[in-house]
mmCIF file with all atom_site columns, C-alpha atoms in Angstrom:
data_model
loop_
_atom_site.group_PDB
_atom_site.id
_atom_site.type_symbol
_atom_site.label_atom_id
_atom_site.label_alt_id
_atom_site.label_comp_id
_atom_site.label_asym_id
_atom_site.label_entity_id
_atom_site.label_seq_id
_atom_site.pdbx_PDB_ins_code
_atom_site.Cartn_x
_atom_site.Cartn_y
_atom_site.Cartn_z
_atom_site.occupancy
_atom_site.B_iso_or_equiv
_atom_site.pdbx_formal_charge
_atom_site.auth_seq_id
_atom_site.auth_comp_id
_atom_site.auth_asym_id
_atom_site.auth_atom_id
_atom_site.pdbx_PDB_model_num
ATOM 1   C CA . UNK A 1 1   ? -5.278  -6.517  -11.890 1.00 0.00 ? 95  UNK A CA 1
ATOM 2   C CA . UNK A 1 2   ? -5.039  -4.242  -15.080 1.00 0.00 ? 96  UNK A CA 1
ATOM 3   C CA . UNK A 1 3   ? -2.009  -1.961  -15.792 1.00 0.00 ? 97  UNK A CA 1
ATOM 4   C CA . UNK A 1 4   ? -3.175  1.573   -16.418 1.00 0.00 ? 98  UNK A CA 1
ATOM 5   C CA . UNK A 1 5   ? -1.699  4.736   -17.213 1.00 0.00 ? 99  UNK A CA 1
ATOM 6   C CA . UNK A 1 6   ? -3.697  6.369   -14.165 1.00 0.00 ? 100 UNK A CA 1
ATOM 7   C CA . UNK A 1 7   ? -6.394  6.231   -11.673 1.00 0.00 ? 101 UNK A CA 1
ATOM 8   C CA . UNK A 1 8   ? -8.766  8.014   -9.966  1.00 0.00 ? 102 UNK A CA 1
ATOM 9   C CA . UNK A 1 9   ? -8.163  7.960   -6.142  1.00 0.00 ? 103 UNK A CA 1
ATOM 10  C CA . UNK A 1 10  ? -11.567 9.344   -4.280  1.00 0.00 ? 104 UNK A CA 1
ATOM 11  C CA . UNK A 1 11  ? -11.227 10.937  -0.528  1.00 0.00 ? 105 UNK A CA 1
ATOM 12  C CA . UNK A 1 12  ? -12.141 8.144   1.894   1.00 0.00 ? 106 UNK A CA 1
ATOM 13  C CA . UNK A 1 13  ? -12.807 5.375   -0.412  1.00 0.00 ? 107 UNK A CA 1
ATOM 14  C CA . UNK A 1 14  ? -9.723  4.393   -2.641  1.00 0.00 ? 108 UNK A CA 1
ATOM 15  C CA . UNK A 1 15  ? -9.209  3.675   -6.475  1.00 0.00 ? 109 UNK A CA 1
ATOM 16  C CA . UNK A 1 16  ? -12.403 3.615   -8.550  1.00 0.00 ? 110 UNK A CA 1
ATOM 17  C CA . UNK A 1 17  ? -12.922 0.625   -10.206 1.00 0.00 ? 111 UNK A CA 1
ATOM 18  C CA . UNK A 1 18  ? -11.648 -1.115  -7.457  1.00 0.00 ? 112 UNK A CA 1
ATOM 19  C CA . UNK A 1 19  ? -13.028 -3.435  -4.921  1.00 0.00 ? 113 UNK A CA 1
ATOM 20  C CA . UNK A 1 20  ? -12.157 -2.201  -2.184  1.00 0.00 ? 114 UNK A CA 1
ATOM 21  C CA . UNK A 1 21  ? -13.673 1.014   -2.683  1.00 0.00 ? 115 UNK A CA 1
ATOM 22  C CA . UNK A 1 22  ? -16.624 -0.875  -2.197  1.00 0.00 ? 116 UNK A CA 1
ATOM 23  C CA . UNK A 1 23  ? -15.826 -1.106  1.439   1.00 0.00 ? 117 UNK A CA 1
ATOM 24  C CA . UNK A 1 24  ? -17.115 1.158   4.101   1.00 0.00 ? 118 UNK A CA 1
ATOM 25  C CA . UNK A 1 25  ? -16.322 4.694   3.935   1.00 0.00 ? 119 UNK A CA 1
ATOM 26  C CA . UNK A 1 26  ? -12.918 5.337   5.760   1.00 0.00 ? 120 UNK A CA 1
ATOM 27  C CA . UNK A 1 27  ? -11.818 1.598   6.358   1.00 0.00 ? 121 UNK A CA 1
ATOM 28  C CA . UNK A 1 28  ? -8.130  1.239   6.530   1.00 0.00 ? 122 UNK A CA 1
ATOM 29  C CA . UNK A 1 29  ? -7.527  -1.101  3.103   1.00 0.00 ? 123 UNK A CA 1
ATOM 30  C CA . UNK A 1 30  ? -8.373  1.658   0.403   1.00 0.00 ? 124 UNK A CA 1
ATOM 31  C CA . UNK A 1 31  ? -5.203  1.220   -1.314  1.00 0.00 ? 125 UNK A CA 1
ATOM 32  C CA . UNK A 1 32  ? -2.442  -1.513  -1.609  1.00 0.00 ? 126 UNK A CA 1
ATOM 33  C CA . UNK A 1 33  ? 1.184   0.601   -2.102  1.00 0.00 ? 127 UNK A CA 1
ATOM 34  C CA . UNK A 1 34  ? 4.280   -1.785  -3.176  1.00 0.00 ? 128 UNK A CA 1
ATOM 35  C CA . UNK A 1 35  ? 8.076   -1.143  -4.169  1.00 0.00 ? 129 UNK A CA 1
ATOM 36  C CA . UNK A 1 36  ? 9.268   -2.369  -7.110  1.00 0.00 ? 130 UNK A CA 1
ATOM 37  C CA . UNK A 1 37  ? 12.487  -3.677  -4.909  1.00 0.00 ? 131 UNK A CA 1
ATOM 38  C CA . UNK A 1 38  ? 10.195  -5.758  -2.873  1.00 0.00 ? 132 UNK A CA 1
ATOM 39  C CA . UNK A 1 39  ? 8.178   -7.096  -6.168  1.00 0.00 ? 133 UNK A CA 1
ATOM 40  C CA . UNK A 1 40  ? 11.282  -7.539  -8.006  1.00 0.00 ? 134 UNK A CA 1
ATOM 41  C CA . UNK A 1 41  ? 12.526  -9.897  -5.193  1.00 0.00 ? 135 UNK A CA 1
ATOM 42  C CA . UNK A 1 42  ? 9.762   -12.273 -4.768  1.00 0.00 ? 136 UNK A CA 1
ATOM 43  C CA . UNK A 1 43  ? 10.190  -12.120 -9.143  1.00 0.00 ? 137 UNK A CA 1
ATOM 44  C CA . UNK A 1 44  ? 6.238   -12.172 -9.248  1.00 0.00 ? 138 UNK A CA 1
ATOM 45  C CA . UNK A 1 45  ? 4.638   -10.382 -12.404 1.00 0.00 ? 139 UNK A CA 1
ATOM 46  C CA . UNK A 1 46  ? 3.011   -6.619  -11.572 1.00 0.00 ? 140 UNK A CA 1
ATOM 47  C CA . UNK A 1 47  ? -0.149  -7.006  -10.262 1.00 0.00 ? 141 UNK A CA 1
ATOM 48  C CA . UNK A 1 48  ? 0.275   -10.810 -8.394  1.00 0.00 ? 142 UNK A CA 1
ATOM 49  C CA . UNK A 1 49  ? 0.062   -9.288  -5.039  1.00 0.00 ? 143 UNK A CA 1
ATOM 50  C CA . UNK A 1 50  ? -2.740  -7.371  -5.578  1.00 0.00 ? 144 UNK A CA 1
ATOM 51  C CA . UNK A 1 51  ? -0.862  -4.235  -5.163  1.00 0.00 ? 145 UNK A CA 1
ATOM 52  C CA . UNK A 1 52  ? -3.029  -0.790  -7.011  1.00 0.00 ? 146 UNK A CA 1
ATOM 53  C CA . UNK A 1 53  ? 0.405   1.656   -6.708  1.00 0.00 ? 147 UNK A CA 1
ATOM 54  C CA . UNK A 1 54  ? 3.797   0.546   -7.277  1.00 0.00 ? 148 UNK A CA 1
ATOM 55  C CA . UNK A 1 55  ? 6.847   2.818   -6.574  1.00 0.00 ? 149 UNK A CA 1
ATOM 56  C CA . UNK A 1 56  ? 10.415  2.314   -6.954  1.00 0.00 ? 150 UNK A CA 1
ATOM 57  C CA . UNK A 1 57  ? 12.654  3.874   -4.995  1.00 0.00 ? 151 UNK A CA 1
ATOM 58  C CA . UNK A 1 58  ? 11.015  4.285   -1.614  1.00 0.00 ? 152 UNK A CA 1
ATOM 59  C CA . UNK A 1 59  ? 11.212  0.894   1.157   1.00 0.00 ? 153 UNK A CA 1
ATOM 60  C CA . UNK A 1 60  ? 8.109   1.598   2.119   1.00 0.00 ? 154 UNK A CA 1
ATOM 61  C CA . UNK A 1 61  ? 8.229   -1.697  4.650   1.00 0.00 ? 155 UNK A CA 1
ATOM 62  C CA . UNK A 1 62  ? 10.705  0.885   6.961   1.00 0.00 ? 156 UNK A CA 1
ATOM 63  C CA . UNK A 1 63  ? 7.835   3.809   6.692   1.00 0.00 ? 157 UNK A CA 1
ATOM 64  C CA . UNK A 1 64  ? 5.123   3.854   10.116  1.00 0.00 ? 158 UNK A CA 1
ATOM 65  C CA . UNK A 1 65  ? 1.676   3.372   9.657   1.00 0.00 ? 159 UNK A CA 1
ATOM 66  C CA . UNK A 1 66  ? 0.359   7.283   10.041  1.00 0.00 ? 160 UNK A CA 1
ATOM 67  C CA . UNK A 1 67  ? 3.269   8.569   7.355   1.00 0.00 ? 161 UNK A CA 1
ATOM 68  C CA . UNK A 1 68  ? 1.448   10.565  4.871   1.00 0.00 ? 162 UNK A CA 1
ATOM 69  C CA . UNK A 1 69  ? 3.073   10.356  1.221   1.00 0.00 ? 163 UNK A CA 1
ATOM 70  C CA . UNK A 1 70  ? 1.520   12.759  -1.779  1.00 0.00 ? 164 UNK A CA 1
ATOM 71  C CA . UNK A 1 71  ? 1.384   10.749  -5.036  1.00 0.00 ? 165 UNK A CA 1
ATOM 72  C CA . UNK A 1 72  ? 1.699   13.092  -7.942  1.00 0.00 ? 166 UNK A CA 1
ATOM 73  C CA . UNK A 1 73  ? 0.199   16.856  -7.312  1.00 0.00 ? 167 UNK A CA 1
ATOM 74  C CA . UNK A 1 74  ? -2.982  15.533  -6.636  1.00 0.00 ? 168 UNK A CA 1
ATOM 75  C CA . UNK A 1 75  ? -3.316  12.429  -4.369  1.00 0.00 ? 169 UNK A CA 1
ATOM 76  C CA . UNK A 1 76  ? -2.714  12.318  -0.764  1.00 0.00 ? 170 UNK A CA 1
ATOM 77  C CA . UNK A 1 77  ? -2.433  8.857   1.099   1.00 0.00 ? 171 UNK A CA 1
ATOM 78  C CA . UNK A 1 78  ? -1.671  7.951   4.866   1.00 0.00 ? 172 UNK A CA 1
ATOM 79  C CA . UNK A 1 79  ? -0.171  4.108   5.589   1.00 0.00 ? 173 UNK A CA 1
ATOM 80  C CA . UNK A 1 80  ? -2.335  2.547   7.652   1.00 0.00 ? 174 UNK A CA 1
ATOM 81  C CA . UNK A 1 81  ? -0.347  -0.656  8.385   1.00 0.00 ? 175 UNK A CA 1
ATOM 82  C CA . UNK A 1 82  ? 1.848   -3.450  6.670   1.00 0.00 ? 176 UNK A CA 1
ATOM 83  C CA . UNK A 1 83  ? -0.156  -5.563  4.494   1.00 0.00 ? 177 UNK A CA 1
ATOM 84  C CA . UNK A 1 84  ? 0.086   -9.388  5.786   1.00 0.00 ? 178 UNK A CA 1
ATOM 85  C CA . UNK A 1 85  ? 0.112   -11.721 3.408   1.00 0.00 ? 179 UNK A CA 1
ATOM 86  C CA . UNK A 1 86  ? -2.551  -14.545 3.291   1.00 0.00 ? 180 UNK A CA 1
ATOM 87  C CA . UNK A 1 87  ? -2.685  -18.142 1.940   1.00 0.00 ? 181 UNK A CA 1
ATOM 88  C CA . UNK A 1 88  ? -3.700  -17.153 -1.866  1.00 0.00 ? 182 UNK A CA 1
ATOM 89  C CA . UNK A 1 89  ? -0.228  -16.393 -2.318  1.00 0.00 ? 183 UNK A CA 1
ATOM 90  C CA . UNK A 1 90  ? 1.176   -20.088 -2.053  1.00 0.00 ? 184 UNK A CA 1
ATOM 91  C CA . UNK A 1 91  ? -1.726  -20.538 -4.701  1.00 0.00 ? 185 UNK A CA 1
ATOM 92  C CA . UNK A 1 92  ? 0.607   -18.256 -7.003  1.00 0.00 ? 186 UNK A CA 1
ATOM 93  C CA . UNK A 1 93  ? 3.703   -20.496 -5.920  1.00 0.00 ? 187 UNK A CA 1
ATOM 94  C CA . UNK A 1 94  ? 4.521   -22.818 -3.324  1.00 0.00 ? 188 UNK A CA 1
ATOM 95  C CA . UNK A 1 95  ? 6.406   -21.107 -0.333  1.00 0.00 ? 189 UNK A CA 1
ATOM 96  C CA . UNK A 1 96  ? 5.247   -17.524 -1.520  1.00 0.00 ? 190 UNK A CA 1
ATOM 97  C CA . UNK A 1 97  ? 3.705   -17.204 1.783   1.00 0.00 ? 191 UNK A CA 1
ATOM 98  C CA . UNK A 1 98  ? 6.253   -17.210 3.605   1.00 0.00 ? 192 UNK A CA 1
ATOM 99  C CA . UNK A 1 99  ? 8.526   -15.018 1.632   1.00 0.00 ? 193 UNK A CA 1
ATOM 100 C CA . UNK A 1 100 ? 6.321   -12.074 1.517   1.00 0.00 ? 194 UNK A CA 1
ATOM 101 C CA . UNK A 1 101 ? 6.735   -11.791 4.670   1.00 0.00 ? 195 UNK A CA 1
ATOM 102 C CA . UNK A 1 102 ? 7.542   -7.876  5.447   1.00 0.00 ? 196 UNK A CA 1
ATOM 103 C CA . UNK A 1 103 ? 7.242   -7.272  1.716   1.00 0.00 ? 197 UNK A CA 1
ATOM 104 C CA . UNK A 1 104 ? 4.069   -7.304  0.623   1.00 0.00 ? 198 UNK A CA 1
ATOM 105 C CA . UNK A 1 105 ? 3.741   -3.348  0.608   1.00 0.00 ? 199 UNK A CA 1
ATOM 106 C CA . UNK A 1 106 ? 1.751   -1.235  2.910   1.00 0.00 ? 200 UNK A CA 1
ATOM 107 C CA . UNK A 1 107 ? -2.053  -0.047  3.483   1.00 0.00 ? 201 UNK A CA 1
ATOM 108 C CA . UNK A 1 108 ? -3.076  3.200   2.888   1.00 0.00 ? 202 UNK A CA 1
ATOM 109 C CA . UNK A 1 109 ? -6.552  5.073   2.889   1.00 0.00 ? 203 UNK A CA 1
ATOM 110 C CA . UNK A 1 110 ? -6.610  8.056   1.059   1.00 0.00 ? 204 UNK A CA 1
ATOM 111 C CA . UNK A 1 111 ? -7.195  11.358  2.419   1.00 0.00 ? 205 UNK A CA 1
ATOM 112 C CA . UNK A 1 112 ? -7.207  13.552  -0.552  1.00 0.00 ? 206 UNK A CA 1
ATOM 113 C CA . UNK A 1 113 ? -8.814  12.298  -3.940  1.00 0.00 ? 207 UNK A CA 1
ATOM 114 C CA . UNK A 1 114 ? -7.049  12.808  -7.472  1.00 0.00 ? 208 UNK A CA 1
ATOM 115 C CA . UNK A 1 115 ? -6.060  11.379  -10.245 1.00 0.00 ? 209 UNK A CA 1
ATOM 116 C CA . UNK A 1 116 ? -2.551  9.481   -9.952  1.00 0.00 ? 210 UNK A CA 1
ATOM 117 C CA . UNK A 1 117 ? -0.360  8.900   -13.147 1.00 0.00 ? 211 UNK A CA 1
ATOM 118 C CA . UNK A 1 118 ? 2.395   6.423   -13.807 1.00 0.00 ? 212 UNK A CA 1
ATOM 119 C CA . UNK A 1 119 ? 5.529   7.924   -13.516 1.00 0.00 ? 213 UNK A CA 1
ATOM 120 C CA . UNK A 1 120 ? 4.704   10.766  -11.097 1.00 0.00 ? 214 UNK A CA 1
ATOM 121 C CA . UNK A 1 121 ? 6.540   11.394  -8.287  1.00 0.00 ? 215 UNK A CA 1
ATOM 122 C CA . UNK A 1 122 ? 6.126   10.228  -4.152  1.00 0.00 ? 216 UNK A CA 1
ATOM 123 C CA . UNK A 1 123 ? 6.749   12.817  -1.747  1.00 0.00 ? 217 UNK A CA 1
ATOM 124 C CA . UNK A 1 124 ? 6.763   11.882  1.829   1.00 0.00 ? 218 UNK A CA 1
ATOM 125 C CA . UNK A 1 125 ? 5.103   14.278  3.727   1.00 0.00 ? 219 UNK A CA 1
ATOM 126 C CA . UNK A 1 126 ? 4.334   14.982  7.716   1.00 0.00 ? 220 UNK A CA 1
ATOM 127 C CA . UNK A 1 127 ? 3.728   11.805  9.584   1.00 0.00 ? 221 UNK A CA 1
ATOM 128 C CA . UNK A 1 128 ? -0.153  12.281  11.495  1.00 0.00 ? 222 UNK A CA 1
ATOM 129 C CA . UNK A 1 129 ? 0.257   12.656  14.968  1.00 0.00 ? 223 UNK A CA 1
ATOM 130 C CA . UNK A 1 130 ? -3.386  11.223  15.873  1.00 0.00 ? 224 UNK A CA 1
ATOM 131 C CA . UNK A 1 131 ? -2.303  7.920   13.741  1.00 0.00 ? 225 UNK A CA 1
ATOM 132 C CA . UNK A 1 132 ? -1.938  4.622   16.026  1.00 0.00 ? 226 UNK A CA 1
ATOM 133 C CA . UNK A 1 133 ? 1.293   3.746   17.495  1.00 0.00 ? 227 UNK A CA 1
ATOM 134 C CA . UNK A 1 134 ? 3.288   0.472   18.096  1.00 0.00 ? 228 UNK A CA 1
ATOM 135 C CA . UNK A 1 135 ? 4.517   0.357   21.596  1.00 0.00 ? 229 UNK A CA 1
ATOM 136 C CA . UNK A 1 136 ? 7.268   -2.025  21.762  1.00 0.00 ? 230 UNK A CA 1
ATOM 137 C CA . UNK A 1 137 ? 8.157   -3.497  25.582  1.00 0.00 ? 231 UNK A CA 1
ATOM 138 C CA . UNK A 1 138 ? 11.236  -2.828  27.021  1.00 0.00 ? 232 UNK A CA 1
ATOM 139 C CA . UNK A 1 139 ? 13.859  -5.686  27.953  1.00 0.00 ? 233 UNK A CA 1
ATOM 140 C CA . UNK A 1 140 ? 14.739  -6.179  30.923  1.00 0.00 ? 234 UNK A CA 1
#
């Protein structure tokens, strides 16, 4: 993963220059979001988790998938769902797995392409009303 001073988020696909805007158009894993609080507790360098946006100051592991967040003027994103970790991680460092657990940062696809700058500000914005809902059972 390289550092940059911005990027160039396109409508329905994700960062260019990125793999995963390779993907089909509209799939749910445009974008990787992570806060620095959650990086800064695993104590992994920028960029280990594969994470393309990383903000400080939101805990975006409390935020449902369908919130919309504007990053910068420009760039408008929608979570799409937590990101799980997988097995690479423990390649990283042993046990790593396991605690990124709820912390490795959220999906997002983006629904309005722009150019995205380091140190611009998140707004969280509407939360869609068409986006997919957890239903949790009751107890009895």
């Amino acid at each position: 993963m390289l550092r940059v001073p911005e990027a160039r988020a396109v409508e329905g696909r994700g960062l260019e220059g990125d793999r995963h805007s390779l993907r089909a158009l509209g799939h749910k894993r445009q974008v990787l979001l992570l806060d620095e609080a959650s990086r800064a507790a695993l104590d992994v360098p920028v960029g280990a988790l594969k994470e393309n946006v990383v903000v400080e100051g939101l805990p975006l592991d409390t935020l449902p998938p369908g919130q919309r967040l504007a990053l910068g003027d420009e760039v408008l994103v929608e979570l799409t769902e937590p990101c799980v970790p997988c097995w690479k991680l423990d390649a990283l460092r042993p046990g790593l797995l396991k605690e990124s657990w709820g912390r490795r940062g959220q999906l997002a696809k983006v629904l309005r392409g722009g150019t995205v700058r380091e140190g611009d500000g998140v707004r969280l914005l509407d939360v869609n009303p068409d986006a997919p809902r957890i239903i949790r059972p009751k107890l009895p």
